[in-house]
JSON list of C-alpha atoms in Angstrom, two decimals:
[
{"chain": "A", "resi": 30, "resn": "THR", "atom": "CA", "xyz": [-7.93, -13.89, 17.11]},
{"chain": "A", "resi": 31, "resn": "GLN", "atom": "CA", "xyz": [-8.45, -10.27, 16.18]},
{"chain": "A", "resi": 32, "resn": "LEU", "atom": "CA", "xyz": [-7.79, -7.74, 18.96]},
{"chain": "A", "resi": 33, "resn": "LEU", "atom": "CA", "xyz": [-9.07, -4.18, 18.88]},
{"chain": "A", "resi": 34, "resn": "GLU", "atom": "CA", "xyz": [-7.48, -1.44, 20.94]},
{"chain": "A", "resi": 35, "resn": "GLN", "atom": "CA", "xyz": [-8.99, 1.97, 21.61]},
{"chain": "A", "resi": 36, "resn": "SER", "atom": "CA", "xyz": [-7.40, 5.10, 22.98]},
{"chain": "A", "resi": 37, "resn": "PRO", "atom": "CA", "xyz": [-7.71, 6.98, 25.13]},
{"chain": "A", "resi": 38, "resn": "GLN", "atom": "CA", "xyz": [-9.59, 4.84, 27.60]},
{"chain": "A", "resi": 39, "resn": "PHE", "atom": "CA", "xyz": [-11.17, 7.89, 29.25]},
{"chain": "A", "resi": 40, "resn": "LEU", "atom": "CA", "xyz": [-11.59, 11.47, 28.06]},
{"chain": "A", "resi": 41, "resn": "SER", "atom": "CA", "xyz": [-13.15, 14.36, 29.91]},
{"chain": "A", "resi": 42, "resn": "ILE", "atom": "CA", "xyz": [-13.47, 17.69, 28.12]},
{"chain": "A", "resi": 43, "resn": "GLN", "atom": "CA", "xyz": [-15.39, 20.96, 28.27]},
{"chain": "A", "resi": 44, "resn": "GLU", "atom": "CA", "xyz": [-18.29, 21.72, 26.00]},
{"chain": "A", "resi": 45, "resn": "GLY", "atom": "CA", "xyz": [-17.10, 23.29, 22.75]},
{"chain": "A", "resi": 46, "resn": "GLU", "atom": "CA", "xyz": [-13.75, 21.54, 22.61]},
{"chain": "A", "resi": 47, "resn": "ASN", "atom": "CA", "xyz": [-12.64, 19.23, 19.81]},
{"chain": "A", "resi": 48, "resn": "LEU", "atom": "CA", "xyz": [-11.45, 15.67, 20.36]},
{"chain": "A", "resi": 49, "resn": "THR", "atom": "CA", "xyz": [-10.19, 12.61, 18.54]},
{"chain": "A", "resi": 50, "resn": "VAL", "atom": "CA", "xyz": [-10.39, 8.98, 19.62]},
{"chain": "A", "resi": 51, "resn": "TYR", "atom": "CA", "xyz": [-8.63, 6.08, 17.98]},
{"chain": "A", "resi": 52, "resn": "CYS", "atom": "CA", "xyz": [-9.16, 2.44, 17.17]},
{"chain": "A", "resi": 53, "resn": "ASN", "atom": "CA", "xyz": [-6.45, 0.00, 16.10]},
{"chain": "A", "resi": 54, "resn": "SER", "atom": "CA", "xyz": [-6.73, -3.61, 15.02]},
{"chain": "A", "resi": 55, "resn": "SER", "atom": "CA", "xyz": [-4.25, -6.47, 15.16]},
{"chain": "A", "resi": 56, "resn": "SER", "atom": "CA", "xyz": [-5.45, -7.48, 11.68]},
{"chain": "A", "resi": 57, "resn": "VAL", "atom": "CA", "xyz": [-7.13, -5.89, 8.68]},
{"chain": "A", "resi": 58, "resn": "PHE", "atom": "CA", "xyz": [-10.71, -4.86, 9.30]},
{"chain": "A", "resi": 59, "resn": "SER", "atom": "CA", "xyz": [-13.41, -6.55, 7.28]},
{"chain": "A", "resi": 60, "resn": "SER", "atom": "CA", "xyz": [-15.94, -3.80, 7.91]},
{"chain": "A", "resi": 61, "resn": "LEU", "atom": "CA", "xyz": [-15.27, -1.22, 10.61]},
{"chain": "A", "resi": 62, "resn": "GLN", "atom": "CA", "xyz": [-18.12, 0.16, 12.64]},
{"chain": "A", "resi": 63, "resn": "TRP", "atom": "CA", "xyz": [-18.36, 2.85, 15.29]},
{"chain": "A", "resi": 64, "resn": "TYR", "atom": "CA", "xyz": [-21.04, 2.73, 17.97]},
{"chain": "A", "resi": 65, "resn": "ARG", "atom": "CA", "xyz": [-22.02, 5.03, 20.83]},
{"chain": "A", "resi": 66, "resn": "GLN", "atom": "CA", "xyz": [-23.44, 3.59, 24.00]},
{"chain": "A", "resi": 67, "resn": "GLU", "atom": "CA", "xyz": [-25.15, 5.61, 26.70]},
{"chain": "A", "resi": 68, "resn": "PRO", "atom": "CA", "xyz": [-25.29, 4.37, 30.29]},
{"chain": "A", "resi": 69, "resn": "GLY", "atom": "CA", "xyz": [-27.85, 1.61, 30.78]},
{"chain": "A", "resi": 70, "resn": "GLU", "atom": "CA", "xyz": [-28.55, 1.26, 27.06]},
{"chain": "A", "resi": 71, "resn": "GLY", "atom": "CA", "xyz": [-27.36, -0.86, 24.17]},
{"chain": "A", "resi": 72, "resn": "PRO", "atom": "CA", "xyz": [-24.86, 0.47, 21.60]},
{"chain": "A", "resi": 73, "resn": "VAL", "atom": "CA", "xyz": [-26.21, 2.46, 18.69]},
{"chain": "A", "resi": 74, "resn": "LEU", "atom": "CA", "xyz": [-24.51, 2.28, 15.31]},
{"chain": "A", "resi": 75, "resn": "LEU", "atom": "CA", "xyz": [-23.00, 5.58, 14.13]},
{"chain": "A", "resi": 76, "resn": "VAL", "atom": "CA", "xyz": [-21.25, 4.59, 10.91]},
{"chain": "A", "resi": 77, "resn": "THR", "atom": "CA", "xyz": [-19.86, 1.73, 8.85]},
{"chain": "A", "resi": 78, "resn": "VAL", "atom": "CA", "xyz": [-16.69, 2.16, 6.77]},
{"chain": "A", "resi": 79, "resn": "VAL", "atom": "CA", "xyz": [-15.32, -0.40, 4.38]},
{"chain": "A", "resi": 80, "resn": "THR", "atom": "CA", "xyz": [-12.81, 1.21, 2.00]},
{"chain": "A", "resi": 81, "resn": "GLY", "atom": "CA", "xyz": [-9.27, 2.12, 3.08]},
{"chain": "A", "resi": 82, "resn": "GLY", "atom": "CA", "xyz": [-8.78, 5.88, 3.25]},
{"chain": "A", "resi": 83, "resn": "GLU", "atom": "CA", "xyz": [-12.53, 6.46, 3.46]},
{"chain": "A", "resi": 84, "resn": "VAL", "atom": "CA", "xyz": [-13.77, 9.53, 5.32]},
{"chain": "A", "resi": 85, "resn": "LYS", "atom": "CA", "xyz": [-17.36, 9.87, 6.46]},
{"chain": "A", "resi": 86, "resn": "LYS", "atom": "CA", "xyz": [-19.00, 12.81, 8.15]},
{"chain": "A", "resi": 87, "resn": "LEU", "atom": "CA", "xyz": [-22.04, 12.72, 10.37]},
{"chain": "A", "resi": 88, "resn": "LYS", "atom": "CA", "xyz": [-22.87, 16.28, 11.47]},
{"chain": "A", "resi": 89, "resn": "ARG", "atom": "CA", "xyz": [-20.05, 17.17, 13.91]},
{"chain": "A", "resi": 90, "resn": "LEU", "atom": "CA", "xyz": [-18.50, 13.68, 13.76]},
{"chain": "A", "resi": 91, "resn": "THR", "atom": "CA", "xyz": [-15.80, 12.78, 11.22]},
{"chain": "A", "resi": 92, "resn": "PHE", "atom": "CA", "xyz": [-14.75, 9.17, 10.81]},
{"chain": "A", "resi": 93, "resn": "GLN", "atom": "CA", "xyz": [-11.52, 8.25, 9.04]},
{"chain": "A", "resi": 94, "resn": "PHE", "atom": "CA", "xyz": [-10.43, 4.79, 8.00]},
{"chain": "A", "resi": 95, "resn": "GLY", "atom": "CA", "xyz": [-6.70, 4.16, 7.56]},
{"chain": "A", "resi": 96, "resn": "ASP", "atom": "CA", "xyz": [-5.32, 3.33, 4.14]},
{"chain": "A", "resi": 97, "resn": "ALA", "atom": "CA", "xyz": [-4.17, -0.08, 5.35]},
{"chain": "A", "resi": 98, "resn": "ARG", "atom": "CA", "xyz": [-7.59, -0.72, 6.94]},
{"chain": "A", "resi": 99, "resn": "LYS", "atom": "CA", "xyz": [-6.06, -1.48, 10.33]},
{"chain": "A", "resi": 100, "resn": "ASP", "atom": "CA", "xyz": [-6.87, 1.75, 12.13]},
{"chain": "A", "resi": 101, "resn": "SER", "atom": "CA", "xyz": [-9.54, 4.39, 12.39]},
{"chain": "A", "resi": 102, "resn": "SER", "atom": "CA", "xyz": [-10.20, 7.69, 14.10]},
{"chain": "A", "resi": 103, "resn": "LEU", "atom": "CA", "xyz": [-13.32, 9.51, 15.22]},
{"chain": "A", "resi": 104, "resn": "HIS", "atom": "CA", "xyz": [-13.10, 13.29, 15.49]},
{"chain": "A", "resi": 105, "resn": "ILE", "atom": "CA", "xyz": [-15.80, 15.34, 17.20]},
{"chain": "A", "resi": 106, "resn": "THR", "atom": "CA", "xyz": [-15.94, 19.08, 16.60]},
{"chain": "A", "resi": 107, "resn": "ALA", "atom": "CA", "xyz": [-17.38, 21.41, 19.22]},
{"chain": "A", "resi": 108, "resn": "ALA", "atom": "CA", "xyz": [-18.38, 18.64, 21.60]},
{"chain": "A", "resi": 109, "resn": "GLN", "atom": "CA", "xyz": [-21.70, 18.89, 23.41]},
{"chain": "A", "resi": 110, "resn": "PRO", "atom": "CA", "xyz": [-22.90, 17.22, 26.63]},
{"chain": "A", "resi": 111, "resn": "GLY", "atom": "CA", "xyz": [-25.14, 15.03, 24.48]},
{"chain": "A", "resi": 112, "resn": "ASP", "atom": "CA", "xyz": [-22.00, 13.46, 23.00]},
{"chain": "A", "resi": 113, "resn": "THR", "atom": "CA", "xyz": [-21.21, 11.89, 26.36]},
{"chain": "A", "resi": 114, "resn": "GLY", "atom": "CA", "xyz": [-21.03, 8.11, 26.20]},
{"chain": "A", "resi": 115, "resn": "LEU", "atom": "CA", "xyz": [-18.92, 5.06, 25.46]},
{"chain": "A", "resi": 116, "resn": "TYR", "atom": "CA", "xyz": [-17.56, 5.04, 21.92]},
{"chain": "A", "resi": 117, "resn": "LEU", "atom": "CA", "xyz": [-16.94, 1.56, 20.59]},
{"chain": "A", "resi": 118, "resn": "CYS", "atom": "CA", "xyz": [-15.30, 0.40, 17.42]},
{"chain": "A", "resi": 119, "resn": "ALA", "atom": "CA", "xyz": [-16.15, -3.03, 16.03]},
{"chain": "A", "resi": 120, "resn": "ASP", "atom": "CA", "xyz": [-15.30, -5.29, 13.14]},
{"chain": "A", "resi": 121, "resn": "TYR", "atom": "CA", "xyz": [-17.77, -7.48, 11.32]},
{"chain": "A", "resi": 122, "resn": "ASN", "atom": "CA", "xyz": [-16.18, -10.79, 10.36]},
{"chain": "A", "resi": 123, "resn": "TYR", "atom": "CA", "xyz": [-18.39, -11.70, 7.43]},
{"chain": "A", "resi": 124, "resn": "GLY", "atom": "CA", "xyz": [-20.56, -14.68, 8.19]},
{"chain": "A", "resi": 125, "resn": "GLN", "atom": "CA", "xyz": [-19.18, -15.00, 11.69]},
{"chain": "A", "resi": 126, "resn": "ASN", "atom": "CA", "xyz": [-19.55, -12.48, 14.42]},
{"chain": "A", "resi": 127, "resn": "PHE", "atom": "CA", "xyz": [-18.65, -8.98, 15.54]},
{"chain": "A", "resi": 128, "resn": "VAL", "atom": "CA", "xyz": [-15.55, -8.12, 17.56]},
{"chain": "A", "resi": 129, "resn": "PHE", "atom": "CA", "xyz": [-15.67, -5.02, 19.74]},
{"chain": "A", "resi": 130, "resn": "GLY", "atom": "CA", "xyz": [-12.96, -2.87, 21.20]},
{"chain": "A", "resi": 131, "resn": "PRO", "atom": "CA", "xyz": [-12.97, -1.91, 24.89]},
{"chain": "A", "resi": 132, "resn": "GLY", "atom": "CA", "xyz": [-14.25, 1.57, 24.13]},
{"chain": "A", "resi": 133, "resn": "THR", "atom": "CA", "xyz": [-13.40, 5.18, 24.94]},
{"chain": "A", "resi": 134, "resn": "ARG", "atom": "CA", "xyz": [-15.52, 6.69, 27.67]},
{"chain": "A", "resi": 135, "resn": "LEU", "atom": "CA", "xyz": [-16.18, 10.35, 26.83]},
{"chain": "A", "resi": 136, "resn": "SER", "atom": "CA", "xyz": [-17.53, 12.89, 29.26]},
{"chain": "A", "resi": 137, "resn": "VAL", "atom": "CA", "xyz": [-18.42, 16.35, 27.97]},
{"chain": "A", "resi": 138, "resn": "LEU", "atom": "CA", "xyz": [-18.91, 18.83, 30.78]},
{"chain": "A", "resi": 139, "resn": "PRO", "atom": "CA", "xyz": [-21.23, 21.82, 30.32]},
{"chain": "B", "resi": 17, "resn": "ASP", "atom": "CA", "xyz": [-41.75, 0.53, 18.73]},
{"chain": "B", "resi": 18, "resn": "THR", "atom": "CA", "xyz": [-40.18, -1.95, 16.29]},
{"chain": "B", "resi": 19, "resn": "GLY", "atom": "CA", "xyz": [-36.73, -2.13, 17.86]},
{"chain": "B", "resi": 20, "resn": "VAL", "atom": "CA", "xyz": [-35.08, -5.01, 19.70]},
{"chain": "B", "resi": 21, "resn": "SER", "atom": "CA", "xyz": [-36.60, -5.61, 23.11]},
{"chain": "B", "resi": 22, "resn": "GLN", "atom": "CA", "xyz": [-35.19, -7.45, 26.10]},
{"chain": "B", "resi": 23, "resn": "ASP", "atom": "CA", "xyz": [-36.85, -8.65, 29.27]},
{"chain": "B", "resi": 24, "resn": "PRO", "atom": "CA", "xyz": [-36.24, -8.15, 32.11]},
{"chain": "B", "resi": 25, "resn": "ARG", "atom": "CA", "xyz": [-34.21, -4.96, 32.12]},
{"chain": "B", "resi": 26, "resn": "HIS", "atom": "CA", "xyz": [-32.77, -5.75, 35.54]},
{"chain": "B", "resi": 27, "resn": "LYS", "atom": "CA", "xyz": [-32.38, -9.01, 37.44]},
{"chain": "B", "resi": 28, "resn": "ILE", "atom": "CA", "xyz": [-30.99, -9.52, 40.93]},
{"chain": "B", "resi": 29, "resn": "THR", "atom": "CA", "xyz": [-30.44, -13.08, 42.02]},
{"chain": "B", "resi": 30, "resn": "LYS", "atom": "CA", "xyz": [-28.59, -15.08, 44.62]},
{"chain": "B", "resi": 31, "resn": "ARG", "atom": "CA", "xyz": [-25.58, -17.16, 43.77]},
{"chain": "B", "resi": 32, "resn": "GLY", "atom": "CA", "xyz": [-26.59, -20.65, 42.68]},
{"chain": "B", "resi": 33, "resn": "GLN", "atom": "CA", "xyz": [-29.96, -19.67, 41.27]},
{"chain": "B", "resi": 34, "resn": "ASN", "atom": "CA", "xyz": [-30.95, -20.06, 37.61]},
{"chain": "B", "resi": 35, "resn": "VAL", "atom": "CA", "xyz": [-31.96, -17.07, 35.50]},
{"chain": "B", "resi": 36, "resn": "THR", "atom": "CA", "xyz": [-33.48, -16.72, 32.04]},
{"chain": "B", "resi": 37, "resn": "PHE", "atom": "CA", "xyz": [-33.48, -13.68, 29.78]},
{"chain": "B", "resi": 38, "resn": "ARG", "atom": "CA", "xyz": [-35.59, -13.07, 26.71]},
{"chain": "B", "resi": 39, "resn": "CYS", "atom": "CA", "xyz": [-34.83, -11.16, 23.52]},
{"chain": "B", "resi": 40, "resn": "ASP", "atom": "CA", "xyz": [-37.31, -10.20, 20.82]},
{"chain": "B", "resi": 41, "resn": "PRO", "atom": "CA", "xyz": [-35.47, -9.13, 17.67]},
{"chain": "B", "resi": 42, "resn": "ILE", "atom": "CA", "xyz": [-36.71, -6.86, 14.92]},
{"chain": "B", "resi": 43, "resn": "SER", "atom": "CA", "xyz": [-39.32, -8.96, 13.15]},
{"chain": "B", "resi": 44, "resn": "GLU", "atom": "CA", "xyz": [-37.70, -9.26, 9.72]},
{"chain": "B", "resi": 45, "resn": "HIS", "atom": "CA", "xyz": [-34.21, -9.93, 11.07]},
{"chain": "B", "resi": 46, "resn": "ASN", "atom": "CA", "xyz": [-33.06, -13.54, 10.79]},
{"chain": "B", "resi": 47, "resn": "ARG", "atom": "CA", "xyz": [-29.75, -13.17, 12.65]},
{"chain": "B", "resi": 48, "resn": "LEU", "atom": "CA", "xyz": [-29.60, -12.79, 16.42]},
{"chain": "B", "resi": 49, "resn": "TYR", "atom": "CA", "xyz": [-26.60, -12.28, 18.68]},
{"chain": "B", "resi": 50, "resn": "TRP", "atom": "CA", "xyz": [-26.01, -12.42, 22.43]},
{"chain": "B", "resi": 51, "resn": "TYR", "atom": "CA", "xyz": [-23.22, -10.47, 24.09]},
{"chain": "B", "resi": 52, "resn": "ARG", "atom": "CA", "xyz": [-21.98, -9.95, 27.62]},
{"chain": "B", "resi": 53, "resn": "GLN", "atom": "CA", "xyz": [-20.63, -6.59, 28.71]},
{"chain": "B", "resi": 54, "resn": "THR", "atom": "CA", "xyz": [-18.89, -5.91, 31.99]},
{"chain": "B", "resi": 55, "resn": "LEU", "atom": "CA", "xyz": [-18.32, -2.46, 33.41]},
{"chain": "B", "resi": 56, "resn": "GLY", "atom": "CA", "xyz": [-15.88, -0.41, 31.39]},
{"chain": "B", "resi": 57, "resn": "GLN", "atom": "CA", "xyz": [-15.52, -2.98, 28.64]},
{"chain": "B", "resi": 58, "resn": "GLY", "atom": "CA", "xyz": [-16.91, -3.49, 25.17]},
{"chain": "B", "resi": 59, "resn": "PRO", "atom": "CA", "xyz": [-19.45, -6.21, 24.43]},
{"chain": "B", "resi": 60, "resn": "GLU", "atom": "CA", "xyz": [-18.05, -9.76, 24.30]},
{"chain": "B", "resi": 61, "resn": "PHE", "atom": "CA", "xyz": [-19.63, -12.15, 21.82]},
{"chain": "B", "resi": 62, "resn": "LEU", "atom": "CA", "xyz": [-21.44, -15.13, 23.36]},
{"chain": "B", "resi": 63, "resn": "THR", "atom": "CA", "xyz": [-23.47, -16.80, 20.64]},
{"chain": "B", "resi": 64, "resn": "TYR", "atom": "CA", "xyz": [-25.13, -16.29, 17.26]},
{"chain": "B", "resi": 65, "resn": "PHE", "atom": "CA", "xyz": [-28.28, -17.64, 15.63]},
{"chain": "B", "resi": 66, "resn": "GLN", "atom": "CA", "xyz": [-29.32, -17.62, 12.02]},
{"chain": "B", "resi": 67, "resn": "ASN", "atom": "CA", "xyz": [-33.02, -18.34, 12.11]},
{"chain": "B", "resi": 68, "resn": "GLU", "atom": "CA", "xyz": [-33.38, -21.16, 14.66]},
{"chain": "B", "resi": 69, "resn": "ALA", "atom": "CA", "xyz": [-29.89, -22.58, 14.13]},
{"chain": "B", "resi": 70, "resn": "GLN", "atom": "CA", "xyz": [-27.20, -21.74, 16.68]},
{"chain": "B", "resi": 71, "resn": "LEU", "atom": "CA", "xyz": [-24.19, -21.33, 14.39]},
{"chain": "B", "resi": 72, "resn": "GLU", "atom": "CA", "xyz": [-21.46, -20.18, 16.71]},
{"chain": "B", "resi": 73, "resn": "LYS", "atom": "CA", "xyz": [-20.68, -20.19, 20.41]},
{"chain": "B", "resi": 74, "resn": "SER", "atom": "CA", "xyz": [-17.87, -18.42, 22.20]},
{"chain": "B", "resi": 75, "resn": "ARG", "atom": "CA", "xyz": [-15.62, -20.22, 24.66]},
{"chain": "B", "resi": 76, "resn": "LEU", "atom": "CA", "xyz": [-17.06, -17.74, 27.17]},
{"chain": "B", "resi": 77, "resn": "LEU", "atom": "CA", "xyz": [-20.29, -19.71, 26.97]},
{"chain": "B", "resi": 78, "resn": "SER", "atom": "CA", "xyz": [-19.60, -22.34, 29.61]},
{"chain": "B", "resi": 79, "resn": "ASP", "atom": "CA", "xyz": [-21.81, -25.37, 30.13]},
{"chain": "B", "resi": 80, "resn": "ARG", "atom": "CA", "xyz": [-23.85, -23.33, 32.60]},
{"chain": "B", "resi": 81, "resn": "PHE", "atom": "CA", "xyz": [-25.06, -21.13, 29.74]},
{"chain": "B", "resi": 82, "resn": "SER", "atom": "CA", "xyz": [-27.58, -22.20, 27.15]},
{"chain": "B", "resi": 83, "resn": "ALA", "atom": "CA", "xyz": [-29.37, -20.24, 24.45]},
{"chain": "B", "resi": 84, "resn": "GLU", "atom": "CA", "xyz": [-32.31, -21.13, 22.28]},
{"chain": "B", "resi": 85, "resn": "ARG", "atom": "CA", "xyz": [-34.24, -19.55, 19.46]},
{"chain": "B", "resi": 86, "resn": "PRO", "atom": "CA", "xyz": [-37.27, -21.71, 18.81]},
{"chain": "B", "resi": 87, "resn": "LYS", "atom": "CA", "xyz": [-38.94, -21.11, 15.46]},
{"chain": "B", "resi": 88, "resn": "GLY", "atom": "CA", "xyz": [-36.36, -18.47, 14.63]},
{"chain": "B", "resi": 89, "resn": "SER", "atom": "CA", "xyz": [-38.22, -15.72, 16.43]},
{"chain": "B", "resi": 90, "resn": "PHE", "atom": "CA", "xyz": [-37.47, -14.70, 20.03]},
{"chain": "B", "resi": 91, "resn": "SER", "atom": "CA", "xyz": [-34.46, -16.06, 21.87]},
{"chain": "B", "resi": 92, "resn": "THR", "atom": "CA", "xyz": [-33.74, -17.00, 25.47]},
{"chain": "B", "resi": 93, "resn": "LEU", "atom": "CA", "xyz": [-30.46, -17.10, 27.33]},
{"chain": "B", "resi": 94, "resn": "GLU", "atom": "CA", "xyz": [-30.38, -19.21, 30.49]},
{"chain": "B", "resi": 95, "resn": "ILE", "atom": "CA", "xyz": [-27.65, -19.21, 33.10]},
{"chain": "B", "resi": 96, "resn": "GLN", "atom": "CA", "xyz": [-27.71, -22.09, 35.55]},
{"chain": "B", "resi": 97, "resn": "ARG", "atom": "CA", "xyz": [-26.10, -22.03, 38.99]},
{"chain": "B", "resi": 98, "resn": "THR", "atom": "CA", "xyz": [-25.21, -18.37, 38.72]},
{"chain": "B", "resi": 99, "resn": "GLU", "atom": "CA", "xyz": [-21.89, -17.13, 40.06]},
{"chain": "B", "resi": 100, "resn": "GLN", "atom": "CA", "xyz": [-20.89, -13.64, 41.12]},
{"chain": "B", "resi": 101, "resn": "GLY", "atom": "CA", "xyz": [-18.69, -13.45, 38.04]},
{"chain": "B", "resi": 102, "resn": "ASP", "atom": "CA", "xyz": [-21.79, -13.68, 35.87]},
{"chain": "B", "resi": 103, "resn": "SER", "atom": "CA", "xyz": [-22.81, -10.19, 36.97]},
{"chain": "B", "resi": 104, "resn": "ALA", "atom": "CA", "xyz": [-22.85, -8.13, 33.77]},
{"chain": "B", "resi": 105, "resn": "MET", "atom": "CA", "xyz": [-25.06, -6.52, 31.15]},
{"chain": "B", "resi": 106, "resn": "TYR", "atom": "CA", "xyz": [-26.39, -9.09, 28.70]},
{"chain": "B", "resi": 107, "resn": "LEU", "atom": "CA", "xyz": [-27.07, -7.55, 25.31]},
{"chain": "B", "resi": 108, "resn": "CYS", "atom": "CA", "xyz": [-29.03, -8.92, 22.39]},
{"chain": "B", "resi": 109, "resn": "ALA", "atom": "CA", "xyz": [-28.71, -7.66, 18.82]},
{"chain": "B", "resi": 110, "resn": "SER", "atom": "CA", "xyz": [-30.29, -8.57, 15.51]},
{"chain": "B", "resi": 111, "resn": "SER", "atom": "CA", "xyz": [-29.34, -8.14, 11.86]},
{"chain": "B", "resi": 112, "resn": "PRO", "atom": "CA", "xyz": [-31.29, -8.53, 8.64]},
{"chain": "B", "resi": 113, "resn": "ARG", "atom": "CA", "xyz": [-30.78, -11.31, 6.12]},
{"chain": "B", "resi": 114, "resn": "ASN", "atom": "CA", "xyz": [-29.73, -8.95, 3.34]},
{"chain": "B", "resi": 115, "resn": "GLY", "atom": "CA", "xyz": [-29.98, -5.41, 2.11]},
{"chain": "B", "resi": 116, "resn": "ALA", "atom": "CA", "xyz": [-28.08, -2.28, 2.96]},
{"chain": "B", "resi": 117, "resn": "ALA", "atom": "CA", "xyz": [-28.10, -3.07, 6.68]},
{"chain": "B", "resi": 118, "resn": "TYR", "atom": "CA", "xyz": [-26.76, -6.61, 6.25]},
{"chain": "B", "resi": 119, "resn": "ASN", "atom": "CA", "xyz": [-23.59, -5.95, 8.23]},
{"chain": "B", "resi": 120, "resn": "GLU", "atom": "CA", "xyz": [-25.23, -3.76, 10.85]},
{"chain": "B", "resi": 121, "resn": "GLN", "atom": "CA", "xyz": [-26.44, -4.75, 14.28]},
{"chain": "B", "resi": 122, "resn": "PHE", "atom": "CA", "xyz": [-29.37, -3.30, 16.13]},
{"chain": "B", "resi": 123, "resn": "PHE", "atom": "CA", "xyz": [-29.04, -3.67, 19.87]},
{"chain": "B", "resi": 124, "resn": "GLY", "atom": "CA", "xyz": [-31.63, -4.01, 22.56]},
{"chain": "B", "resi": 125, "resn": "PRO", "atom": "CA", "xyz": [-31.39, -2.09, 25.84]},
{"chain": "B", "resi": 126, "resn": "GLY", "atom": "CA", "xyz": [-29.82, -5.05, 27.65]},
{"chain": "B", "resi": 127, "resn": "THR", "atom": "CA", "xyz": [-30.55, -7.00, 30.81]},
{"chain": "B", "resi": 128, "resn": "ARG", "atom": "CA", "xyz": [-28.41, -6.07, 33.78]},
{"chain": "B", "resi": 129, "resn": "LEU", "atom": "CA", "xyz": [-27.75, -9.10, 35.98]},
{"chain": "B", "resi": 130, "resn": "THR", "atom": "CA", "xyz": [-26.51, -8.77, 39.54]},
{"chain": "B", "resi": 131, "resn": "VAL", "atom": "CA", "xyz": [-25.56, -11.96, 41.37]},
{"chain": "B", "resi": 132, "resn": "LEU", "atom": "CA", "xyz": [-25.34, -11.54, 45.13]}
]
């Protein structure tokens, strides 16, 4: 059974700071996804990465997939209060189901 | 709004009562998932439908839980004889049959269940 770990569990920073959160898997990812979830809402997909070493940018967010496809990082530049939320990584096991990590809860203070 | 919808958004019930939740997926999506999420945790997979067929169930889905998707459209999740440990957010998600978004999930807002 695949296990996903995320670190840190909690992160509280001031507006304007940079941050990085991490996701590690006990096995090779099939297709790694990052989601953001706001309180009382469902997760919203941010990005999907498939190829080892892949880097994707989404405005101030940079997603990096490890060469061995067992780890990933999400870097946010100049964080804003609107970035506050639970950041989840997930793997899509083709034809089966999705496995989620426990998440990193980010709080960006104004 | 053509997103995934869930009803109700909140449900408070007493231990031992039965509850039923509904999920309406995005219309052209043939795959539908149910998850449970407790406070501070990521979503845990419960069950998965492709059209009307229930293809996979997690061991988390005890015999008190049942899910249906008649005609491959909306889905219902029923919990019988609720227990306080069932208190959680129940999330529904859907995915298309093919195309660029094949491996992406679109989540509904969830139903928050509180069992007293």
